[in-house]
Coordinates of C-alpha atoms in Angstrom, one line a residue:
M238 CA -36.2 -37.4 35.7
S239 CA -32.6 -37.6 34.6
K240 CA -31.4 -39.7 31.7
S241 CA -29.5 -42.1 34.0
M242 CA -32.7 -42.6 36.2
R243 CA -34.7 -43.6 33.2
L244 CA -32.1 -46.2 32.2
V245 CA -32.2 -47.7 35.6
S246 CA -36.0 -48.1 35.7
V247 CA -36.0 -49.7 32.2
A248 CA -33.3 -52.2 33.3
A249 CA -35.3 -53.1 36.4
A250 CA -38.4 -53.8 34.3
L251 CA -36.6 -56.1 31.9
L252 CA -35.0 -58.0 34.8
F253 CA -38.4 -58.5 36.4
S254 CA -40.1 -59.8 33.2
V255 CA -37.3 -62.3 32.5
S256 CA -37.2 -63.6 36.1
S257 CA -41.0 -64.1 36.2
A258 CA -41.0 -66.0 32.9
S259 CA -38.5 -68.5 34.3
F260 CA -41.1 -69.6 37.0
A261 CA -43.6 -70.9 34.4
A262 CA -44.9 -74.3 35.5
E263 CA -43.1 -76.8 33.3
V264 CA -43.3 -80.6 33.6
P265 CA -40.7 -82.5 31.6
A266 CA -41.7 -85.3 29.2
S267 CA -41.4 -88.8 30.6
F268 CA -40.6 -92.3 29.3
D269 CA -41.7 -95.8 30.4
A270 CA -38.9 -98.2 29.7
K271 CA -41.3 -101.2 30.0
S272 CA -43.3 -100.0 26.9
C273 CA -40.3 -99.8 24.6
K274 CA -37.4 -102.2 24.4
V275 CA -34.2 -101.7 22.4
D276 CA -32.4 -104.6 20.8
Y277 CA -28.9 -105.3 22.2
P278 CA -26.4 -104.7 19.4
K279 CA -25.0 -108.1 18.2
A280 CA -21.3 -106.9 18.3
S281 CA -21.8 -105.7 21.9
L282 CA -23.3 -109.0 22.9
M283 CA -20.3 -110.9 21.4
N284 CA -17.9 -108.5 23.2
E285 CA -19.8 -108.7 26.4
E286 CA -20.2 -104.9 26.6
Q287 CA -22.4 -103.5 29.4
G288 CA -23.0 -100.0 30.7
T289 CA -25.5 -97.2 31.3
V290 CA -25.9 -94.4 28.8
S291 CA -27.5 -91.1 29.9
M292 CA -29.4 -89.2 27.2
S293 CA -31.6 -86.2 26.7
F294 CA -34.6 -86.2 24.3
L295 CA -36.4 -83.2 23.0
V296 CA -40.0 -84.4 23.0
N297 CA -42.7 -82.8 20.9
A298 CA -46.2 -82.1 22.3
D299 CA -47.5 -85.3 20.5
G300 CA -44.9 -87.5 22.2
T301 CA -42.5 -87.9 19.3
V302 CA -38.8 -87.2 19.6
A303 CA -37.5 -84.1 17.8
D304 CA -33.9 -84.3 18.9
S305 CA -31.6 -86.4 21.1
K306 CA -28.1 -86.3 22.5
V307 CA -25.9 -88.5 24.7
D308 CA -25.1 -86.7 28.0
K309 CA -22.9 -89.5 29.4
S310 CA -21.6 -92.4 27.4
S311 CA -21.9 -96.1 28.5
G312 CA -18.3 -96.4 27.4
F313 CA -19.2 -98.2 24.2
K314 CA -20.3 -96.4 21.0
N315 CA -22.5 -99.3 19.8
L316 CA -24.5 -99.3 23.0
D317 CA -24.8 -95.5 22.9
K318 CA -26.0 -95.5 19.2
A319 CA -28.4 -98.3 19.8
A320 CA -30.0 -96.6 22.8
I321 CA -30.4 -93.2 21.0
K322 CA -31.8 -94.9 17.8
G323 CA -34.1 -97.2 19.7
L324 CA -35.5 -94.8 22.2
S325 CA -35.9 -92.0 19.6
A326 CA -38.5 -94.3 17.9
C327 CA -40.5 -94.7 21.1
K328 CA -43.5 -92.7 22.1
F329 CA -43.0 -90.5 25.1
K330 CA -45.5 -89.0 27.4
P331 CA -45.3 -85.3 26.4
G332 CA -44.3 -82.7 28.9
T333 CA -46.4 -79.7 29.8
K334 CA -46.0 -75.9 30.2
D335 CA -48.6 -74.1 32.1
G336 CA -50.9 -77.2 31.9
S337 CA -50.8 -77.7 28.1
A338 CA -48.8 -80.3 26.2
A339 CA -45.6 -78.7 25.0
Q340 CA -42.1 -79.5 23.6
T341 CA -39.8 -80.3 26.6
W342 CA -36.6 -82.2 27.3
A343 CA -36.6 -85.6 29.0
K344 CA -33.6 -87.2 30.6
V345 CA -33.3 -91.0 30.3
D346 CA -30.7 -93.4 31.7
Y347 CA -30.7 -96.7 29.8
A348 CA -28.8 -99.6 31.4
W349 CA -27.4 -102.4 29.1
K350 CA -26.9 -105.5 31.2
L351 CA -26.1 -109.1 30.2
D352 CA -27.9 -111.8 32.1

C-alpha cells in the first residue's frame, strides 16, 4: 500500500468517528416559567419598559445553572440583566445525553409585559 493510500484511509476513519459521535441522543435542559418568577426591575417599571429577552443557559446535571448569555436583547439592559440573574437562580430540569442526566444548553425566551 502506498503512503498516499494509507493517509486516505486514516482520514476516512477519523471522519467516520466524528460524524457518528454527533448523532448521540441529546435532550436539552428545560425550564418551567411558572415555577420561577423574576421581579420586574423598579426602574423598568417606572420607564414602562417591555420586551422579550432570548437567553441560553448551560445547565448542570443537577439542574443548576453553570453559565448564561443573552442571545437577543429585549432592548433594555435592566430587563436583560434581571432575566439572566433571576433565571440563573432557578432550578432547571436537567438535559440528558444517551439517557443520563448531563450538562446541556437550554434556550429560554422571557417576556416582560406590563399589565
